[in-house]
Amino acid sequence: MKRYIGRAAQAILIIGIFCLTLLLTLPLSALSGLIAANLPEGVDLEEPRGRLLDGRATALIVEPRPGWPLRFEPLNWHLGLDGWRPELHLGIGDGWALDARLEGLSVAWRLEGGDLAALDTSALPVGSGIGLDGRLEGQLEGRMGPGGCLAAEGQLTGPSLQLKAPEIVPLERATLSLACAQGQDAWHFTLGEPEDARLRATHSLLGGHGELNARLPADHPLLTYWRLLDPSVTPGEQSRQW
């Protein structure tokens, strides 16, 4: 009896490994329905090619709030193993890299900055041709668990970003960081020195809510583009929540 149980267990293991290998190596065209059904809400892949194990896509589309799609392009990925720990590497545009590794019940990740040309904002409701130009340098590291965001450190900075509009608008120093508290995430983006920021935006990817605060004098060019969203905006302190 033990011999038959052992043989059955071996057969199940072999079949399981075969099915997993087949799944990872099948062309993505054969798995399009499965991929679409398992992507998080507000996330989509455009023209995925290759395999689950290693592939590429024309763009990764993320919609942090309805009607505000962000395109990250192009995208490539690779799945591997560090010992028995699965690893994922994502590359986006010029320089951007996200590495994630499963460690027990948590995921350790690291994000490296790159060129903002990888971010296409043309579909945002702020007018065509408006976007950011420049680079964010540095890296962010963090850990995610079943209960949410566990830890984060580091920041990405850009000393000379520009707003691409009908004319080029130089911006102040930009900083992107992440804070974790009680499983919640808070992504912070600031223009200016952190203690005296001209503009400060906070958004939670897990919670889907955010806040935008700004101090814009009447002659500041950003005030012009804010009025594309809200014509009633006046100079001075501004705050918006979603």
CSV table of C-alpha atoms in Angstrom, one decimal:
chain,number,residue,atom,x,y,z
A,1,MET,CA,0.0,0.0,0.0
A,2,LYS,CA,2.8,2.5,0.9
A,3,ARG,CA,4.4,1.7,-2.4
A,4,TYR,CA,1.3,2.6,-4.3
A,5,ILE,CA,0.8,5.8,-2.3
A,6,GLY,CA,4.4,6.8,-3.0
A,7,ARG,CA,4.0,6.2,-6.7
A,8,ALA,CA,0.7,8.2,-6.7
A,9,ALA,CA,2.4,11.1,-4.9
A,10,GLN,CA,5.3,11.0,-7.5
A,11,ALA,CA,2.9,11.0,-10.4
A,12,ILE,CA,0.9,14.0,-9.0
A,13,LEU,CA,4.2,15.9,-8.4
A,14,ILE,CA,5.4,15.2,-12.0
A,15,ILE,CA,2.0,16.2,-13.5
A,16,GLY,CA,2.0,19.4,-11.3
A,17,ILE,CA,5.5,20.4,-12.5
A,18,PHE,CA,4.6,19.6,-16.1
A,19,CYS,CA,1.4,21.8,-15.9
A,20,LEU,CA,3.3,24.7,-14.2
A,21,THR,CA,6.1,24.5,-16.8
A,22,LEU,CA,3.5,24.5,-19.6
A,23,LEU,CA,1.7,27.4,-18.1
A,24,LEU,CA,4.8,29.5,-17.8
A,25,THR,CA,6.1,28.7,-21.3
A,26,LEU,CA,2.8,29.0,-23.2
A,27,PRO,CA,2.6,32.1,-25.6
A,28,LEU,CA,0.7,35.0,-23.9
A,29,SER,CA,-1.7,35.0,-26.8
A,30,ALA,CA,-3.1,31.7,-25.5
A,31,LEU,CA,-3.4,33.1,-22.0
A,32,SER,CA,-4.9,36.6,-22.7
A,33,GLY,CA,-8.2,35.8,-21.0
A,34,LEU,CA,-6.5,34.4,-17.9
A,35,ILE,CA,-4.2,37.4,-17.6
A,36,ALA,CA,-7.0,39.9,-18.0
A,37,ALA,CA,-9.1,38.2,-15.3
A,38,ASN,CA,-6.3,38.2,-12.8
A,39,LEU,CA,-4.9,41.7,-13.1
A,40,PRO,CA,-5.8,44.1,-10.2
A,41,GLU,CA,-8.7,46.5,-10.7
A,42,GLY,CA,-7.5,49.6,-12.6
A,43,VAL,CA,-4.5,47.8,-14.2
A,44,ASP,CA,-4.2,46.6,-17.8
A,45,LEU,CA,-1.5,45.4,-20.2
A,46,GLU,CA,-1.5,46.6,-23.8
A,47,GLU,CA,-0.3,44.1,-26.5
A,48,PRO,CA,1.5,41.6,-24.2
A,49,ARG,CA,3.9,39.3,-26.1
A,50,GLY,CA,6.2,36.5,-25.1
A,51,ARG,CA,5.5,34.2,-22.2
A,52,LEU,CA,4.5,34.4,-18.5
A,53,LEU,CA,8.1,33.5,-17.7
A,54,ASP,CA,9.6,36.4,-19.7
A,55,GLY,CA,7.7,38.8,-21.9
A,56,ARG,CA,7.0,42.4,-22.9
A,57,ALA,CA,4.1,44.7,-23.5
A,58,THR,CA,3.6,47.9,-25.4
A,59,ALA,CA,2.4,49.6,-22.2
A,60,LEU,CA,1.3,49.0,-18.6
A,61,ILE,CA,-1.9,51.1,-17.9
A,62,VAL,CA,-2.7,52.1,-14.4
A,63,GLU,CA,-5.8,54.0,-13.5
A,64,PRO,CA,-5.4,55.3,-9.9
A,65,ARG,CA,-8.8,57.0,-10.1
A,66,PRO,CA,-11.6,56.7,-12.7
A,67,GLY,CA,-10.9,58.7,-15.8
A,68,TRP,CA,-7.2,59.3,-14.9
A,69,PRO,CA,-5.2,56.6,-16.9
A,70,LEU,CA,-1.4,56.6,-16.7
A,71,ARG,CA,0.6,54.7,-19.4
A,72,PHE,CA,4.0,53.3,-18.6
A,73,GLU,CA,5.8,52.2,-21.8
A,74,PRO,CA,7.4,50.0,-22.9
A,75,LEU,CA,7.3,47.2,-20.3
A,76,ASN,CA,9.3,44.0,-20.0
A,77,TRP,CA,9.4,41.3,-17.3
A,78,HIS,CA,11.2,38.2,-16.2
A,79,LEU,CA,10.2,35.6,-13.6
A,80,GLY,CA,13.0,33.6,-11.9
A,81,LEU,CA,14.0,31.8,-8.7
A,82,ASP,CA,16.5,32.7,-6.0
A,83,GLY,CA,16.9,29.3,-4.4
A,84,TRP,CA,13.2,28.4,-3.9
A,85,ARG,CA,12.0,32.1,-3.6
A,86,PRO,CA,10.2,33.4,-6.7
A,87,GLU,CA,11.6,36.7,-8.1
A,88,LEU,CA,10.0,39.2,-10.5
A,89,HIS,CA,11.9,41.8,-12.5
A,90,LEU,CA,10.0,44.6,-14.3
A,91,GLY,CA,11.8,47.1,-16.6
A,92,ILE,CA,9.9,50.2,-17.8
A,93,GLY,CA,11.3,52.7,-20.3
A,94,ASP,CA,14.7,54.1,-19.8
A,95,GLY,CA,16.1,53.1,-16.4
A,96,TRP,CA,13.0,52.3,-14.4
A,97,ALA,CA,13.3,48.9,-12.7
A,98,LEU,CA,11.1,47.1,-10.1
A,99,ASP,CA,12.5,43.9,-8.4
A,100,ALA,CA,10.3,41.9,-6.1
A,101,ARG,CA,11.0,38.7,-4.2
A,102,LEU,CA,8.7,36.4,-2.1
A,103,GLU,CA,10.0,35.9,1.4
A,104,GLY,CA,7.7,33.8,3.4
A,105,LEU,CA,4.3,35.5,3.5
A,106,SER,CA,5.7,38.9,2.5
A,107,VAL,CA,7.1,40.5,-0.6
A,108,ALA,CA,10.3,42.5,-0.5
A,109,TRP,CA,10.6,45.0,-3.4
A,110,ARG,CA,12.9,47.7,-4.8
A,111,LEU,CA,12.1,50.5,-7.2
A,112,GLU,CA,14.8,52.3,-9.1
A,113,GLY,CA,14.1,55.7,-10.8
A,114,GLY,CA,14.5,56.5,-14.5
A,115,ASP,CA,13.4,58.8,-17.3
A,116,LEU,CA,9.9,60.3,-17.1
A,117,ALA,CA,9.5,59.8,-20.8
A,118,ALA,CA,8.3,56.3,-19.8
A,119,LEU,CA,5.2,58.0,-18.4
A,120,ASP,CA,2.5,59.0,-20.9
A,121,THR,CA,-0.1,61.3,-19.4
A,122,SER,CA,-1.7,62.3,-22.7
A,123,ALA,CA,-5.0,60.7,-21.8
A,124,LEU,CA,-5.5,62.6,-18.5
A,125,PRO,CA,-8.3,65.2,-18.5
A,126,VAL,CA,-5.9,68.2,-18.4
A,127,GLY,CA,-5.5,68.7,-22.1
A,128,SER,CA,-3.3,67.0,-24.7
A,129,GLY,CA,0.4,67.6,-24.9
A,130,ILE,CA,0.8,68.2,-21.2
A,131,GLY,CA,3.3,66.0,-19.2
A,132,LEU,CA,6.5,65.8,-17.3
A,133,ASP,CA,10.0,65.8,-18.6
A,134,GLY,CA,13.2,64.8,-16.8
A,135,ARG,CA,14.5,62.0,-14.6
A,136,LEU,CA,13.9,60.8,-11.0
A,137,GLU,CA,17.0,59.3,-9.5
A,138,GLY,CA,17.5,57.0,-6.5
A,139,GLN,CA,15.6,54.0,-5.2
A,140,LEU,CA,12.8,53.1,-2.9
A,141,GLU,CA,12.7,49.8,-1.0
A,142,GLY,CA,9.8,48.3,0.9
A,143,ARG,CA,8.0,45.2,2.1
A,144,MET,CA,4.4,44.1,1.6
A,145,GLY,CA,2.5,41.6,3.6
A,146,PRO,CA,-1.0,40.0,3.6
A,147,GLY,CA,-2.1,43.0,5.8
A,148,GLY,CA,-0.8,45.6,3.5
A,149,CYS,CA,2.3,47.9,3.5
A,150,LEU,CA,4.8,46.8,6.2
A,151,ALA,CA,7.9,49.1,5.7
A,152,ALA,CA,9.4,51.5,3.2
A,153,GLU,CA,12.5,53.6,3.0
A,154,GLY,CA,14.4,55.8,0.4
A,155,GLN,CA,13.2,58.3,-2.1
A,156,LEU,CA,13.4,59.3,-5.7
A,157,THR,CA,14.5,62.9,-6.5
A,158,GLY,CA,14.7,65.1,-9.6
A,159,PRO,CA,16.5,68.4,-9.4
A,160,SER,CA,15.4,69.8,-12.8
A,161,LEU,CA,12.0,68.5,-13.9
A,162,GLN,CA,10.0,70.4,-16.5
A,163,LEU,CA,6.3,70.6,-17.3
A,164,LYS,CA,5.7,69.9,-21.0
A,165,ALA,CA,2.9,72.1,-22.2
A,166,PRO,CA,2.4,74.5,-25.1
A,167,GLU,CA,5.6,76.0,-23.5
A,168,ILE,CA,8.3,74.4,-21.3
A,169,VAL,CA,7.8,75.3,-17.6
A,170,PRO,CA,10.8,74.7,-15.3
A,171,LEU,CA,9.7,73.1,-12.0
A,172,GLU,CA,11.3,73.1,-8.6
A,173,ARG,CA,13.0,70.1,-7.0
A,174,ALA,CA,10.8,67.0,-7.1
A,175,THR,CA,10.7,64.2,-4.5
A,176,LEU,CA,8.8,60.9,-4.5
A,177,SER,CA,8.6,58.8,-1.3
A,178,LEU,CA,6.4,56.2,0.4
A,179,ALA,CA,5.2,56.0,4.0
A,180,CYS,CA,3.7,52.9,5.6
A,181,ALA,CA,1.5,52.9,8.7
A,182,GLN,CA,-0.8,50.1,10.0
A,183,GLY,CA,-0.8,48.4,6.7
A,184,GLN,CA,-1.7,51.5,4.7
A,185,ASP,CA,0.4,53.1,2.0
A,186,ALA,CA,0.9,56.8,1.3
A,187,TRP,CA,2.8,57.9,-1.7
A,188,HIS,CA,4.1,61.5,-1.4
A,189,PHE,CA,5.1,63.7,-4.3
A,190,THR,CA,6.4,67.2,-3.6
A,191,LEU,CA,7.7,70.1,-5.7
A,192,GLY,CA,10.1,72.3,-3.7
A,193,GLU,CA,11.9,71.6,-0.5
A,194,PRO,CA,9.9,69.0,1.6
A,195,GLU,CA,9.6,71.3,4.6
A,196,ASP,CA,8.3,74.2,2.4
A,197,ALA,CA,6.8,72.5,-0.7
A,198,ARG,CA,5.1,74.5,-3.4
A,199,LEU,CA,3.0,71.5,-4.2
A,200,ARG,CA,2.4,68.3,-2.3
A,201,ALA,CA,0.3,65.3,-3.5
A,202,THR,CA,-0.4,62.2,-1.5
A,203,HIS,CA,-2.1,59.1,-2.9
A,204,SER,CA,-2.8,55.6,-1.6
A,205,LEU,CA,-2.7,52.9,-4.1
A,206,LEU,CA,-4.3,50.4,-1.7
A,207,GLY,CA,-7.0,52.8,-0.5
A,208,GLY,CA,-7.6,54.6,-3.8
A,209,HIS,CA,-7.8,58.1,-2.1
A,210,GLY,CA,-5.5,61.1,-2.2
A,211,GLU,CA,-5.0,64.8,-1.5
A,212,LEU,CA,-3.4,67.7,-3.4
A,213,ASN,CA,-2.2,70.8,-1.6
A,214,ALA,CA,-0.5,73.8,-3.3
A,215,ARG,CA,0.7,77.4,-2.6
A,216,LEU,CA,0.5,79.1,-6.0
A,217,PRO,CA,0.9,82.9,-6.5
A,218,ALA,CA,-1.0,84.6,-9.3
A,219,ASP,CA,2.1,84.5,-11.7
A,220,HIS,CA,2.9,80.8,-11.2
A,221,PRO,CA,2.5,78.9,-14.4
A,222,LEU,CA,1.0,75.8,-12.7
A,223,LEU,CA,-2.0,77.9,-11.7
A,224,THR,CA,-2.9,78.3,-15.4
A,225,TYR,CA,-3.0,74.5,-15.9
A,226,TRP,CA,-4.8,73.9,-12.6
A,227,ARG,CA,-7.6,76.1,-14.0
A,228,LEU,CA,-8.0,73.7,-16.8
A,229,LEU,CA,-9.5,71.3,-14.2
A,230,ASP,CA,-11.2,74.0,-12.1
A,231,PRO,CA,-11.7,77.5,-13.6
A,232,SER,CA,-12.7,78.9,-10.2
A,233,VAL,CA,-9.3,78.3,-8.7
A,234,THR,CA,-7.7,81.5,-7.3
A,235,PRO,CA,-4.1,82.3,-6.3
A,236,GLY,CA,-3.0,81.2,-2.8
A,237,GLU,CA,-3.6,78.1,-0.8
A,238,GLN,CA,-5.4,75.3,-2.7
A,239,SER,CA,-6.5,71.8,-1.5
A,240,ARG,CA,-8.3,69.0,-3.3
A,241,GLN,CA,-9.2,65.5,-2.1
A,242,TRP,CA,-10.5,62.4,-4.0
